[in-house]
Every structure is written in structure tokens, then in C-alpha cells.
Amino acid sequence: MEQYKYVIVGNSAGGMAAARSIRKVDASGSILMLSDERYPAYSRPLIAKHLSEGKSVDRMRLAPPSFYDEMRIDVRLATKAVALDSAAHVLRTDDGNEILWEQLLLATGSTPVVPPVPGSERAGVFTFTTFDDAMRIAAHLPAVERAVIVGGGFIGLSAADALRKRKIDVTIVEMLPRVLAGMLDETASAMVEEAATDAGVRIMTGRRVESINSDSLTGRTVSSVTLDGGARLPCEIVIMAVGVRARTDLVDGIVDIDRGILVDEYMRTSVPDVYSCGDACKTHDYVRGSQGVIAVWPNAVAGGAVAGSNMAGAAQVYDGATTLNALPYFGLSIGSAGIVASPDDDIEDVARTERGCYRKVTLKHGVVVGMVFAGDTSKCGVIHALMKKKVPVGDFKESLVAEDFGLLSLPRELWQSQVTLEE
Ligand SMILES: Cc1cc2nc3c(=O)[nH]c(=O)nc-3n(C[C@H](O)[C@H](O)[C@H](O)COP(=O)(O)OP(=O)(O)OC[C@H]3O[C@@H](n4cnc5c(N)ncnc54)[C@H](O)[C@@H]3O)c2cc1C
């Protein structure tokens, strides 16, 4: 049986950060990374660029081709971990191998949720979370004039933006009253909807896709969707983008799971020597004070780095993350973090709209707990740092949303310690 000191399942944001971190502590311990995808680690947020401009996976790589050799990491691509015996420390892969490990990391990420809509098995229905998804969609596009995107979250918006760049007629169908409802407030959602509409996207909020239909003789290929109320939208492609869920299939019934793998502050699961990070696990949300799946890239990287340190024996605590996004859609930059809309009496919003840019910072007891920026996100880094460090900002809160806000707007003692505030 093969033996490795460290086995990492998942070769993406979390897994790569963990591998780098292990190597900082342990220069020689053997490392194996497994991925059921066919490609060396790539930037998942960039897959839309394959759709819009044909960007290759090689140009999305997280590390140069020499990375794995230089770091003395064995990597096995297109290889799925299919069974875990945590007591015997053995992992089985779909090519029949059994691997003995000392420390195991579950950096298995997330998997797209596909709602049980009748017809979702038809040719022309896709999800959009991997480079292979982007390739399959791109290959289908020559037959496509009209697309329906189910879901107006950030994955749906990314797909819509990319398809518009390919001159496809796009409709987004969103069940909630507005797009990006999880990461923006009403004002910023409206700005995104306006930018999308100006770019030619039709947005239907408060609506549901009830079935995906085919008029073809074989009944295989998509030709329309039916919405609640009976309206039909003709289309040749449907992209399901209603969200993702933690990918835990490998360890169901083995480690404690509650909508995500449960980990402590050292990223340890309930089973000794088994760690997790990223989209697969629940993380401490330092703003909300609760545990939740925080499916964003920076959380996977930071949590993976901490997991790697601990696996290699250098104790490190993860102080948690919060929801955080900075994205451009249809030419409009948006940034958001933490609590973006709350009816809580203790919550105070400080907001300003100036020259087409919207800036809002949300405070609780004088400390930043959230932000929404649309049109200009250049100051999001500083606000995020103030938020993370829980700096009292009550005395200068108005300046945070001013157009000319910068480090020098902060009290002298703060900007003098600017090394601690990442711009
Ligand atoms: C279209 C899109 C756009 C996004 N844009 C942004 C953005 O702008 N900003 C942002 O912060 N976040 C964005 N995200 C989210 C971000 O990509 C994720 O939070 C991040 O990739 C999580 O990293 P991870 O390492 O936890 O998991 P993943 O990136 O999901 O990687 C997990 C890997 O493990 C593999 N794997 C799982 N199980 C097994 C197994 N049993 N055996 C072998 N391999 C396995 C998977 O195939 C996958 O390759 C976006 C996501 C998508 C889909």
C-alpha cells in the first residue's frame, strides 16, 4: 500500500494553500494531492472568462507548471477519493488504489445544487462551477441564440455577463425579489439590475422555472422553459445557478457534518488527524458570531493555510472569516462584506450616493460589521481591514463613505499604523 504523511483531497484554493503551508513547516514530509478534475489548480472565479473570451485553463493556473515538483508534491488528477477508513487511516481512490495517510485534509469544496425541475436532464441544461462546465457550455453555444439562467446569485450573474459578451440573448429567472440578494442591499441590487438590463439582459425576479421543455422529435434538447403562471421562454440553453452546497459525500457518516463539515479553530474535524477547509466546511463568522459555510475564495485560502500549519505540527488558530465579495458585472464593480441588510435595532447604516457610486458601511456599537459598495470598490480593502480588526469608527463614520476617503481620513494613530490596514 502507498503511504504518505499528508494527503489532501482537493487541489484548489484550500488544498493549495494547505500544501504551501505544510511545506513552510515540514520541508520533506511526503504530500499527495488528489483531484477529480483533470487540470492542475486553476482559479475557479475565472471560468467565466473561458465562456466570454476563450481563456484557456493554463492561463488560469494558481501556480506555474513546476510548482508540484518544486514543492515535492505528488499530484494525481482525474482521480477521485471514493472511500475513507478513518480508523485505519486508509483512503481508497476510484482507480482502485489504497493510500495510507498520517494527516488528511478534506478540501473538497462545494457542488452545485440542481433543483428538481422536470426536464433538467435534457441536453442543453448545464451547471457552471468548473472549467469543464465552461467548456461544455462553450461547445454548445454555436447552437444557442437564447439562454435562461436559473438563479440571480453571483454564479448566475457571472454566466449572464459572459454570455452577453458572446451576444447571446439572456434571461435571468430569480425566485427572490432581487438579484444578488445574499450579498447586496436593495440599492446595490437595483444598480446591478440596471447595469444588466442596460447590457441587454432580461431579469425576471419573483419568478420560478417550473419545467424545462423540448419541442424536438426526440425530446432530448431544450427548447423552452415554463415559468410559474404558465409563461414560456424559448431558449436553447439553461444554466442552473441556484447555489452550491458543501461537498461532503466522501465523509458522510464519518465526520460530524451540519450542512458543512464541522471543524474547530484548528480546522480539525471530529475525527483525529482529519482536517477540513474552504467551501466544504463551516467556518466561524467573526461578524455574525456564528458558524456557517462561507463559500468564498479568501476563506478557503486562509482556512487552508491554517489547516496546513496544524497538520504539520505548528499550532495555529483560524480567527474566522465573513462573507466577502468583490466582482465586476456588466461594467459595474461591486464589493460587499459581512452584514449588508438587517432589521436589527443595534445596526446603523451610513450611506452615500455620489456621481453614480453607492457606498454604505454598516456599524454595530461603533464597529464596522458590513459594507456594500457599487461603482467604486477601491476603498473596500481598508474598510474590510477596519471591520476585521474591529476598529471603533463611530467618531469618523461619515468619512468612510466619502468619495475622497483614504487612509489619511482616519485618525492619525490609525493611519500611522497603516501597515496593519491592507489597502
Ligand atoms: C463561477 C464561480 C465564480 C466565483 N467567483 C468568486 C469570486 O469572484 N470571489 C470569491 O471569493 N469566490 C468566488 N467563487 C467561489 C470560490 O471559487 C470558492 O469559494 C473556492 O473555489 C473554494 O475553494 P475550495 O478549495 O474550498 O473548493 P473548490 O474550489 O470547490 O475545490 C475543491 C476541489 O476538490 C475536488 N474534489 C472534491 N471531492 C473530491 C474527491 N472525493 N476526490 C477528488 N477530488 C475531489 C473538486 O473536484 C474540486 O476540484 C466563485 C465560484 C464559482 C463557481
CSV table of C-alpha atoms and ligand atoms in Angstrom, one decimal:
chain,number,residue,atom,x,y,z
A,1,MET,CA,0.0,0.0,0.0
A,2,GLU,CA,1.2,3.5,-0.8
A,3,GLN,CA,2.0,5.7,2.2
A,4,TYR,CA,2.0,9.5,2.6
A,5,LYS,CA,2.5,11.7,5.5
A,6,TYR,CA,-0.1,14.2,4.2
A,7,VAL,CA,-3.0,13.5,1.8
A,8,ILE,CA,-5.0,16.5,0.6
A,9,VAL,CA,-8.3,15.7,-1.2
A,10,GLY,CA,-9.0,18.7,-3.4
A,11,ASN,CA,-6.5,20.7,-5.4
A,12,SER,CA,-8.0,24.2,-5.4
A,13,ALA,CA,-7.9,27.3,-3.3
A,14,GLY,CA,-8.0,25.5,0.1
A,15,GLY,CA,-5.9,22.5,-0.9
A,16,MET,CA,-3.1,24.6,-2.5
A,17,ALA,CA,-2.9,27.0,0.5
A,18,ALA,CA,-2.6,24.0,2.8
A,19,ALA,CA,0.1,22.4,0.7
A,20,ARG,CA,2.2,25.6,0.7
A,21,SER,CA,1.7,26.0,4.4
A,22,ILE,CA,2.7,22.4,5.2
A,23,ARG,CA,5.9,22.9,3.2
A,24,LYS,CA,6.8,26.0,5.3
A,25,VAL,CA,6.9,23.9,8.4
A,26,ASP,CA,7.9,20.5,7.0
A,27,ALA,CA,10.3,20.5,4.2
A,28,SER,CA,10.4,16.8,3.5
A,29,GLY,CA,7.2,15.1,4.6
A,30,SER,CA,5.5,13.4,1.7
A,31,ILE,CA,2.4,15.1,0.3
A,32,LEU,CA,-0.2,13.7,-2.1
A,33,MET,CA,-2.9,15.9,-3.6
A,34,LEU,CA,-5.9,14.3,-5.3
A,35,SER,CA,-8.3,16.0,-7.6
A,36,ASP,CA,-11.2,14.5,-9.6
A,37,GLU,CA,-10.8,17.4,-12.0
A,38,ARG,CA,-8.4,17.0,-14.9
A,39,TYR,CA,-6.5,20.2,-14.5
A,40,PRO,CA,-3.8,21.5,-12.2
A,41,ALA,CA,-5.2,24.0,-9.8
A,42,TYR,CA,-6.9,26.9,-11.5
A,43,SER,CA,-8.8,30.0,-10.5
A,44,ARG,CA,-12.5,29.0,-10.3
A,45,PRO,CA,-13.8,32.6,-10.4
A,46,LEU,CA,-12.1,33.0,-13.8
A,47,ILE,CA,-14.1,30.2,-15.6
A,48,ALA,CA,-16.5,32.9,-17.0
A,49,LYS,CA,-13.5,34.2,-19.0
A,50,HIS,CA,-13.4,30.9,-20.9
A,51,LEU,CA,-17.0,31.5,-21.9
A,52,SER,CA,-16.6,35.1,-22.8
A,53,GLU,CA,-13.2,35.2,-24.4
A,54,GLY,CA,-12.0,31.6,-24.7
A,55,LYS,CA,-9.3,31.9,-21.9
A,56,SER,CA,-7.5,28.6,-21.5
A,57,VAL,CA,-7.2,26.8,-18.2
A,58,ASP,CA,-3.4,27.2,-18.5
A,59,ARG,CA,-3.9,30.9,-18.2
A,60,MET,CA,-6.0,30.5,-15.0
A,61,ARG,CA,-3.4,28.4,-13.2
A,62,LEU,CA,-2.9,29.1,-9.5
A,63,ALA,CA,0.8,28.1,-9.8
A,64,PRO,CA,3.4,27.6,-12.5
A,65,PRO,CA,3.7,24.1,-14.0
A,66,SER,CA,6.9,23.5,-12.0
A,67,PHE,CA,5.1,24.1,-8.7
A,68,TYR,CA,4.3,20.5,-7.7
A,69,ASP,CA,7.8,19.3,-8.5
A,70,GLU,CA,9.5,22.2,-6.7
A,71,MET,CA,7.3,21.7,-3.7
A,72,ARG,CA,7.9,17.9,-3.9
A,73,ILE,CA,4.2,17.2,-4.0
A,74,ASP,CA,2.7,14.2,-5.8
A,75,VAL,CA,-0.5,15.2,-7.6
A,76,ARG,CA,-3.0,12.9,-9.1
A,77,LEU,CA,-5.5,14.5,-11.4
A,78,ALA,CA,-8.8,12.9,-12.6
A,79,THR,CA,-8.6,10.7,-9.5
A,80,LYS,CA,-11.5,10.6,-7.1
A,81,ALA,CA,-11.3,9.7,-3.4
A,82,VAL,CA,-14.2,7.3,-3.0
A,83,ALA,CA,-13.9,5.7,0.4
A,84,LEU,CA,-12.3,6.6,3.7
A,85,ASP,CA,-11.5,4.3,6.6
A,86,SER,CA,-10.6,6.9,9.3
A,87,ALA,CA,-9.7,4.3,11.9
A,88,ALA,CA,-7.2,2.5,9.7
A,89,HIS,CA,-6.1,5.8,8.1
A,90,VAL,CA,-6.8,4.5,4.6
A,91,LEU,CA,-8.2,6.3,1.6
A,92,ARG,CA,-9.4,4.5,-1.5
A,93,THR,CA,-9.4,6.1,-4.9
A,94,ASP,CA,-11.6,5.3,-8.0
A,95,ASP,CA,-8.6,3.7,-9.7
A,96,GLY,CA,-8.5,1.0,-7.1
A,97,ASN,CA,-5.5,2.3,-5.1
A,98,GLU,CA,-5.4,2.4,-1.3
A,99,ILE,CA,-3.4,5.1,0.4
A,100,LEU,CA,-2.2,5.1,4.0
A,101,TRP,CA,-2.1,8.6,5.4
A,102,GLU,CA,-1.0,10.2,8.6
A,103,GLN,CA,-2.8,13.5,8.2
A,104,LEU,CA,-5.7,14.1,5.9
A,105,LEU,CA,-7.3,17.3,4.6
A,106,LEU,CA,-10.7,17.5,3.1
A,107,ALA,CA,-10.5,20.4,0.8
A,108,THR,CA,-13.4,19.1,-1.3
A,109,GLY,CA,-15.2,22.4,-1.9
A,110,SER,CA,-18.7,22.5,-3.0
A,111,THR,CA,-21.1,21.1,-5.5
A,112,PRO,CA,-23.8,22.9,-7.5
A,113,VAL,CA,-27.4,22.5,-6.3
A,114,VAL,CA,-29.6,21.3,-9.1
A,115,PRO,CA,-33.3,22.0,-8.2
A,116,PRO,CA,-35.6,19.1,-9.1
A,117,VAL,CA,-37.2,20.9,-12.1
A,118,PRO,CA,-38.8,18.4,-14.6
A,119,GLY,CA,-36.7,18.3,-17.8
A,120,SER,CA,-33.4,19.2,-16.1
A,121,GLU,CA,-31.8,16.1,-17.5
A,122,ARG,CA,-32.2,17.4,-21.1
A,123,ALA,CA,-29.3,18.2,-23.4
A,124,GLY,CA,-28.6,21.9,-23.1
A,125,VAL,CA,-29.0,22.1,-19.3
A,126,PHE,CA,-25.8,22.9,-17.5
A,127,THR,CA,-24.3,23.9,-14.2
A,128,PHE,CA,-21.5,26.4,-14.0
A,129,THR,CA,-18.9,25.7,-11.3
A,130,THR,CA,-15.9,24.1,-13.1
A,131,PHE,CA,-13.7,24.7,-16.1
A,132,ASP,CA,-15.3,21.6,-17.7
A,133,ASP,CA,-18.7,23.1,-17.3
A,134,ALA,CA,-17.4,26.3,-19.0
A,135,MET,CA,-16.0,24.1,-21.8
A,136,ARG,CA,-19.2,22.2,-22.3
A,137,ILE,CA,-21.3,25.4,-22.4
A,138,ALA,CA,-18.9,27.0,-24.8
A,139,ALA,CA,-19.1,23.9,-27.1
A,140,HIS,CA,-22.9,24.2,-27.1
A,141,LEU,CA,-23.0,27.9,-27.9
A,142,PRO,CA,-23.0,27.7,-31.7
A,143,ALA,CA,-26.5,26.2,-31.4
A,144,VAL,CA,-27.6,28.9,-29.0
A,145,GLU,CA,-29.5,32.2,-29.5
A,146,ARG,CA,-31.3,32.4,-26.2
A,147,ALA,CA,-30.3,31.4,-22.7
A,148,VAL,CA,-32.2,31.1,-19.5
A,149,ILE,CA,-30.2,31.3,-16.3
A,150,VAL,CA,-31.9,30.0,-13.2
A,151,GLY,CA,-30.7,32.0,-10.3
A,152,GLY,CA,-29.5,35.5,-9.9
A,153,GLY,CA,-26.7,35.0,-7.4
A,154,PHE,CA,-23.0,35.6,-8.3
A,155,ILE,CA,-22.6,32.4,-10.3
A,156,GLY,CA,-25.7,33.2,-12.4
A,157,LEU,CA,-24.6,36.8,-12.9
A,158,SER,CA,-21.1,35.7,-13.9
A,159,ALA,CA,-22.6,33.4,-16.5
A,160,ALA,CA,-25.0,36.1,-17.7
A,161,ASP,CA,-22.2,38.6,-18.1
A,162,ALA,CA,-20.1,36.1,-20.1
A,163,LEU,CA,-23.0,35.0,-22.4
A,164,ARG,CA,-23.9,38.6,-23.2
A,165,LYS,CA,-20.3,39.2,-24.2
A,166,ARG,CA,-21.0,36.3,-26.7
A,167,LYS,CA,-24.1,38.2,-27.9
A,168,ILE,CA,-26.5,35.6,-26.6
A,169,ASP,CA,-30.0,36.8,-25.6
A,170,VAL,CA,-30.0,36.2,-21.8
A,171,THR,CA,-32.9,36.0,-19.3
A,172,ILE,CA,-32.2,35.6,-15.6
A,173,VAL,CA,-35.1,34.0,-13.6
A,174,GLU,CA,-34.7,34.6,-9.9
A,175,MET,CA,-37.1,33.4,-7.2
A,176,LEU,CA,-36.3,36.2,-4.8
A,177,PRO,CA,-37.5,39.8,-5.3
A,178,ARG,CA,-34.0,40.9,-6.4
A,179,VAL,CA,-30.6,39.7,-7.7
A,180,LEU,CA,-27.6,39.1,-5.5
A,181,ALA,CA,-29.9,39.3,-2.5
A,182,GLY,CA,-27.4,37.4,-0.3
A,183,MET,CA,-24.6,39.8,-0.9
A,184,LEU,CA,-26.1,43.3,-1.6
A,185,ASP,CA,-28.8,45.6,-0.2
A,186,GLU,CA,-31.8,46.8,-2.2
A,187,THR,CA,-30.0,49.9,-3.6
A,188,ALA,CA,-27.0,48.0,-4.9
A,189,SER,CA,-29.1,45.1,-6.3
A,190,ALA,CA,-31.1,47.7,-8.2
A,191,MET,CA,-27.9,49.2,-9.6
A,192,VAL,CA,-26.7,45.7,-10.8
A,193,GLU,CA,-30.1,45.1,-12.3
A,194,GLU,CA,-30.0,48.4,-14.1
A,195,ALA,CA,-26.4,47.6,-15.4
A,196,ALA,CA,-27.5,44.2,-16.6
A,197,THR,CA,-30.7,45.5,-18.2
A,198,ASP,CA,-28.6,48.2,-20.0
A,199,ALA,CA,-26.4,45.4,-21.3
A,200,GLY,CA,-29.4,43.7,-22.7
A,201,VAL,CA,-30.2,41.1,-20.0
A,202,ARG,CA,-33.8,40.4,-19.2
A,203,ILE,CA,-34.3,40.0,-15.4
A,204,MET,CA,-37.4,38.3,-14.1
A,205,THR,CA,-37.5,38.4,-10.3
A,206,GLY,CA,-40.0,36.7,-8.0
A,207,ARG,CA,-40.4,34.0,-10.7
A,208,ARG,CA,-39.7,30.3,-10.8
A,209,VAL,CA,-38.8,27.9,-13.6
A,210,GLU,CA,-41.4,25.1,-13.3
A,211,SER,CA,-40.3,22.9,-16.2
A,212,ILE,CA,-37.7,22.7,-18.9
A,213,ASN,CA,-39.3,21.6,-22.2
A,214,SER,CA,-38.3,20.2,-25.5
A,215,ASP,CA,-40.0,20.5,-28.9
A,216,SER,CA,-37.5,18.3,-30.7
A,217,LEU,CA,-38.7,15.0,-32.1
A,218,THR,CA,-36.5,13.0,-29.7
A,219,GLY,CA,-37.5,15.2,-26.8
A,220,ARG,CA,-33.8,15.4,-25.8
A,221,THR,CA,-32.8,19.0,-26.5
A,222,VAL,CA,-34.0,22.1,-24.6
A,223,SER,CA,-36.3,24.5,-26.5
A,224,SER,CA,-38.0,26.4,-23.7
A,225,VAL,CA,-38.8,26.8,-20.0
A,226,THR,CA,-42.1,27.3,-18.4
A,227,LEU,CA,-42.4,29.7,-15.5
A,228,ASP,CA,-44.8,29.7,-12.6
A,229,GLY,CA,-48.0,31.2,-14.0
A,230,GLY,CA,-47.5,29.3,-17.3
A,231,ALA,CA,-45.4,31.8,-19.4
A,232,ARG,CA,-43.0,30.1,-21.8
A,233,LEU,CA,-39.5,31.4,-22.5
A,234,PRO,CA,-38.0,29.9,-25.7
A,235,CYS,CA,-34.3,29.0,-25.2
A,236,GLU,CA,-31.6,26.6,-26.4
A,237,ILE,CA,-29.6,26.5,-23.2
A,238,VAL,CA,-30.5,26.6,-19.4
A,239,ILE,CA,-27.9,27.3,-16.8
A,240,MET,CA,-28.7,26.2,-13.3
A,241,ALA,CA,-27.2,28.6,-10.9
A,242,VAL,CA,-29.2,28.4,-7.7
A,243,GLY,CA,-26.3,27.9,-5.4
A,244,VAL,CA,-23.8,25.4,-4.1
A,245,ARG,CA,-23.6,23.0,-1.1
A,246,ALA,CA,-20.6,21.7,0.8
A,247,ARG,CA,-19.3,18.6,-0.9
A,248,THR,CA,-19.2,16.0,1.9
A,249,ASP,CA,-20.1,12.8,0.1
A,250,LEU,CA,-16.7,11.2,0.9
A,251,VAL,CA,-17.2,11.6,4.7
A,252,ASP,CA,-20.9,11.4,5.2
A,253,GLY,CA,-21.4,9.4,8.4
A,254,ILE,CA,-17.7,9.5,9.2
A,255,VAL,CA,-17.1,13.1,10.4
A,256,ASP,CA,-19.6,15.4,12.1
A,257,ILE,CA,-21.5,17.4,9.4
A,258,ASP,CA,-24.2,20.0,9.7
A,259,ARG,CA,-24.6,21.5,6.1
A,260,GLY,CA,-20.8,21.6,6.1
A,261,ILE,CA,-18.0,19.7,7.8
A,262,LEU,CA,-17.7,20.8,11.4
A,263,VAL,CA,-14.2,22.0,12.4
A,264,ASP,CA,-12.7,23.6,15.4
A,265,GLU,CA,-10.5,26.7,15.4
A,266,TYR,CA,-7.5,24.5,14.3
A,267,MET,CA,-9.6,23.3,11.3
A,268,ARG,CA,-9.8,19.8,12.9
A,269,THR,CA,-12.9,17.7,12.2
A,270,SER,CA,-14.5,15.5,14.8
A,271,VAL,CA,-12.1,12.6,13.7
A,272,PRO,CA,-8.5,12.7,14.8
A,273,ASP,CA,-5.9,13.7,12.1
A,274,VAL,CA,-8.6,14.7,9.7
A,275,TYR,CA,-8.9,18.4,8.8
A,276,SER,CA,-11.1,20.4,6.5
A,277,CYS,CA,-11.2,23.9,5.0
A,278,GLY,CA,-12.9,26.1,2.4
A,279,ASP,CA,-16.4,25.6,0.9
A,280,ALA,CA,-16.6,22.1,2.3
A,281,CYS,CA,-16.7,23.1,6.0
A,282,LYS,CA,-18.3,25.5,8.3
A,283,THR,CA,-16.2,28.5,9.4
A,284,HIS,CA,-16.5,30.9,12.4
A,285,ASP,CA,-18.1,34.1,11.0
A,286,TYR,CA,-16.4,36.8,13.0
A,287,VAL,CA,-19.1,39.3,12.2
A,288,ARG,CA,-22.2,37.3,12.9
A,289,GLY,CA,-20.6,35.3,15.7
A,290,SER,CA,-21.9,32.1,14.3
A,291,GLN,CA,-20.7,29.1,12.3
A,292,GLY,CA,-21.6,29.0,8.6
A,293,VAL,CA,-20.4,27.8,5.2
A,294,ILE,CA,-18.6,30.8,3.8
A,295,ALA,CA,-18.1,29.8,0.2
A,296,VAL,CA,-15.7,32.5,-0.9
A,297,TRP,CA,-12.1,32.1,-2.2
A,298,PRO,CA,-10.3,34.1,0.5
A,299,ASN,CA,-11.9,32.0,3.2
A,300,ALA,CA,-10.7,28.8,1.5
A,301,VAL,CA,-7.1,30.2,1.2
A,302,ALA,CA,-6.9,31.4,4.8
A,303,GLY,CA,-8.5,28.4,6.3
A,304,GLY,CA,-6.4,26.0,4.2
A,305,ALA,CA,-3.2,27.8,5.3
A,306,VAL,CA,-4.2,27.3,8.9
A,307,ALA,CA,-5.1,23.7,8.4
A,308,GLY,CA,-1.8,23.0,6.7
A,309,SER,CA,0.2,24.5,9.6
A,310,ASN,CA,-1.7,22.5,12.1
A,311,MET,CA,-1.3,19.3,10.1
A,312,ALA,CA,2.4,19.9,10.1
A,313,GLY,CA,2.5,20.5,13.8
A,314,ALA,CA,2.8,24.3,14.0
A,315,ALA,CA,-0.3,25.1,16.1
A,316,GLN,CA,-2.2,28.0,14.5
A,317,VAL,CA,-5.8,29.2,15.2
A,318,TYR,CA,-8.1,30.4,12.5
A,319,ASP,CA,-9.9,33.5,13.6
A,320,GLY,CA,-12.6,33.1,11.0
A,321,ALA,CA,-13.9,34.9,8.0
A,322,THR,CA,-17.1,36.5,6.8
A,323,THR,CA,-18.9,36.8,3.6
A,324,LEU,CA,-16.8,38.9,1.2
A,325,ASN,CA,-17.1,39.6,-2.5
A,326,ALA,CA,-15.7,42.0,-5.0
A,327,LEU,CA,-16.9,41.5,-8.5
A,328,PRO,CA,-17.4,43.4,-11.7
A,329,TYR,CA,-20.7,42.7,-13.6
A,330,PHE,CA,-21.7,44.5,-16.8
A,331,GLY,CA,-19.0,47.1,-16.2
A,332,LEU,CA,-20.2,47.9,-12.6
A,333,SER,CA,-17.8,47.0,-9.8
A,334,ILE,CA,-19.4,45.8,-6.6
A,335,GLY,CA,-18.0,44.9,-3.2
A,336,SER,CA,-19.7,43.6,-0.2
A,337,ALA,CA,-18.8,42.0,3.1
A,338,GLY,CA,-20.5,41.0,6.3
A,339,ILE,CA,-24.0,42.2,7.2
A,340,VAL,CA,-25.5,44.0,4.3
A,341,ALA,CA,-29.1,44.3,5.3
A,342,SER,CA,-30.5,43.8,8.7
A,343,PRO,CA,-33.6,44.9,10.6
A,344,ASP,CA,-31.7,44.7,13.9
A,345,ASP,CA,-32.2,47.9,16.1
A,346,ASP,CA,-28.5,48.0,17.0
A,347,ILE,CA,-27.4,48.2,13.4
A,348,GLU,CA,-26.7,51.6,11.9
A,349,ASP,CA,-26.2,52.3,8.2
A,350,VAL,CA,-24.0,55.1,6.9
A,351,ALA,CA,-24.6,55.5,3.2
A,352,ARG,CA,-23.9,58.0,0.4
A,353,THR,CA,-24.5,58.0,-3.3
A,354,GLU,CA,-22.3,60.3,-5.3
A,355,ARG,CA,-21.8,60.5,-9.1
A,356,GLY,CA,-23.2,57.1,-9.7
A,357,CYS,CA,-21.3,55.4,-6.9
A,358,TYR,CA,-23.0,54.0,-3.9
A,359,ARG,CA,-21.1,53.5,-0.6
A,360,LYS,CA,-22.6,52.0,2.5
A,361,VAL,CA,-20.9,51.0,5.7
A,362,THR,CA,-22.9,49.2,8.4
A,363,LEU,CA,-22.0,49.6,12.1
A,364,LYS,CA,-22.9,47.9,15.3
A,365,HIS,CA,-21.9,49.6,18.5
A,366,GLY,CA,-19.5,51.8,16.5
A,367,VAL,CA,-17.7,49.0,14.8
A,368,VAL,CA,-18.0,48.1,11.1
A,369,VAL,CA,-19.9,44.8,10.6
A,370,GLY,CA,-20.7,45.2,6.9
A,371,MET,CA,-20.3,47.1,3.7
A,372,VAL,CA,-21.8,47.5,0.3
A,373,PHE,CA,-20.0,49.4,-2.5
A,374,ALA,CA,-21.2,49.8,-6.1
A,375,GLY,CA,-19.5,51.7,-8.8
A,376,ASP,CA,-16.2,52.3,-6.9
A,377,THR,CA,-14.7,49.5,-4.8
A,378,SER,CA,-11.3,51.0,-4.4
A,379,LYS,CA,-11.7,51.6,-0.7
A,380,CYS,CA,-13.2,48.2,0.2
A,381,GLY,CA,-9.8,46.9,1.3
A,382,VAL,CA,-9.4,49.5,4.0
A,383,ILE,CA,-13.0,49.2,5.2
A,384,HIS,CA,-12.6,45.4,5.3
A,385,ALA,CA,-9.4,45.7,7.4
A,386,LEU,CA,-11.2,48.1,9.8
A,387,MET,CA,-14.0,45.5,10.0
A,388,LYS,CA,-11.8,42.6,10.6
A,389,LYS,CA,-9.8,44.4,13.3
A,390,LYS,CA,-13.0,45.7,14.9
A,391,VAL,CA,-11.6,49.2,15.0
A,392,PRO,CA,-14.0,51.7,16.6
A,393,VAL,CA,-15.0,54.1,13.8
A,394,GLY,CA,-18.1,55.9,15.3
A,395,ASP,CA,-16.2,59.2,15.5
A,396,PHE,CA,-15.4,59.3,11.8
A,397,LYS,CA,-18.0,57.1,10.3
A,398,GLU,CA,-19.2,59.6,7.8
A,399,SER,CA,-15.8,59.8,6.2
A,400,LEU,CA,-15.8,56.1,5.4
A,401,VAL,CA,-18.4,56.6,2.7
A,402,ALA,CA,-16.9,59.9,1.3
A,403,GLU,CA,-15.7,59.9,-2.2
A,404,ASP,CA,-12.2,61.0,-1.1
A,405,PHE,CA,-12.0,58.5,1.8
A,406,GLY,CA,-8.5,57.1,2.2
A,407,LEU,CA,-6.0,56.2,4.9
A,408,LEU,CA,-5.4,59.8,5.7
A,409,SER,CA,-9.1,60.2,6.6
A,410,LEU,CA,-8.5,58.0,9.6
A,411,PRO,CA,-7.3,59.3,12.9
A,412,ARG,CA,-3.6,59.8,13.0
A,413,GLU,CA,-2.8,56.9,15.3
A,414,LEU,CA,-4.6,54.6,12.8
A,415,TRP,CA,-3.0,55.7,9.6
A,416,GLN,CA,0.4,55.8,11.3
A,417,SER,CA,-0.2,52.1,11.9
A,418,GLN,CA,-1.2,51.7,8.3
A,419,VAL,CA,1.0,48.6,7.9
A,420,THR,CA,-1.8,46.8,9.6
A,421,LEU,CA,-4.5,48.1,7.3
A,422,GLU,CA,-4.4,46.4,3.9
A,423,GLU,CA,-5.5,48.7,1.1
B,1,LIG,C1,-18.3,30.7,-11.3
B,1,LIG,C2,-17.8,31.0,-10.0
B,1,LIG,C3,-17.3,32.3,-9.7
B,1,LIG,C4,-16.8,32.5,-8.4
B,1,LIG,N1,-16.4,33.8,-8.2
B,1,LIG,C5,-15.9,34.1,-7.0
B,1,LIG,C6,-15.3,35.4,-6.7
B,1,LIG,O1,-15.3,36.3,-7.5
B,1,LIG,N2,-14.8,35.6,-5.4
B,1,LIG,C7,-14.8,34.6,-4.5
B,1,LIG,O2,-14.3,34.9,-3.4
B,1,LIG,N3,-15.3,33.4,-4.7
B,1,LIG,C8,-15.8,33.1,-5.9
B,1,LIG,N4,-16.3,31.8,-6.2
B,1,LIG,C9,-16.2,30.8,-5.1
B,1,LIG,C10,-14.8,30.2,-5.0
B,1,LIG,O3,-14.4,29.7,-6.2
B,1,LIG,C11,-14.8,29.1,-3.9
B,1,LIG,O4,-15.2,29.7,-2.7
B,1,LIG,C12,-13.5,28.4,-3.8
B,1,LIG,O5,-13.1,27.8,-5.1
B,1,LIG,C13,-13.5,27.3,-2.8
B,1,LIG,O6,-12.3,26.7,-2.8
B,1,LIG,P1,-12.1,25.2,-2.2
B,1,LIG,O7,-10.7,24.9,-2.3
B,1,LIG,O8,-12.8,25.1,-0.8
B,1,LIG,O9,-13.0,24.3,-3.1
B,1,LIG,P2,-13.1,24.1,-4.7
B,1,LIG,O10,-12.6,25.2,-5.4
B,1,LIG,O11,-14.6,23.8,-4.9
B,1,LIG,O12,-12.2,22.8,-5.0
B,1,LIG,C14,-12.5,21.6,-4.5
B,1,LIG,C15,-11.8,20.5,-5.4
B,1,LIG,O13,-11.9,19.3,-4.8
B,1,LIG,C16,-12.3,18.3,-5.7
B,1,LIG,N5,-12.9,17.2,-5.1
B,1,LIG,C17,-14.0,17.2,-4.3
B,1,LIG,N6,-14.2,15.9,-3.8
B,1,LIG,C18,-13.2,15.1,-4.3
B,1,LIG,C19,-12.9,13.7,-4.2
B,1,LIG,N7,-13.7,12.9,-3.4
B,1,LIG,N8,-11.8,13.3,-4.8
B,1,LIG,C20,-11.0,14.1,-5.5
B,1,LIG,N9,-11.3,15.4,-5.7
B,1,LIG,C21,-12.4,15.9,-5.1
B,1,LIG,C22,-13.2,19.1,-6.6
B,1,LIG,O14,-13.5,18.5,-7.9
B,1,LIG,C23,-12.5,20.4,-6.7
B,1,LIG,O15,-11.6,20.4,-7.7
B,1,LIG,C24,-16.8,31.5,-7.4
B,1,LIG,C25,-17.2,30.2,-7.7
B,1,LIG,C26,-17.7,30.0,-9.0
B,1,LIG,C27,-18.2,28.6,-9.3
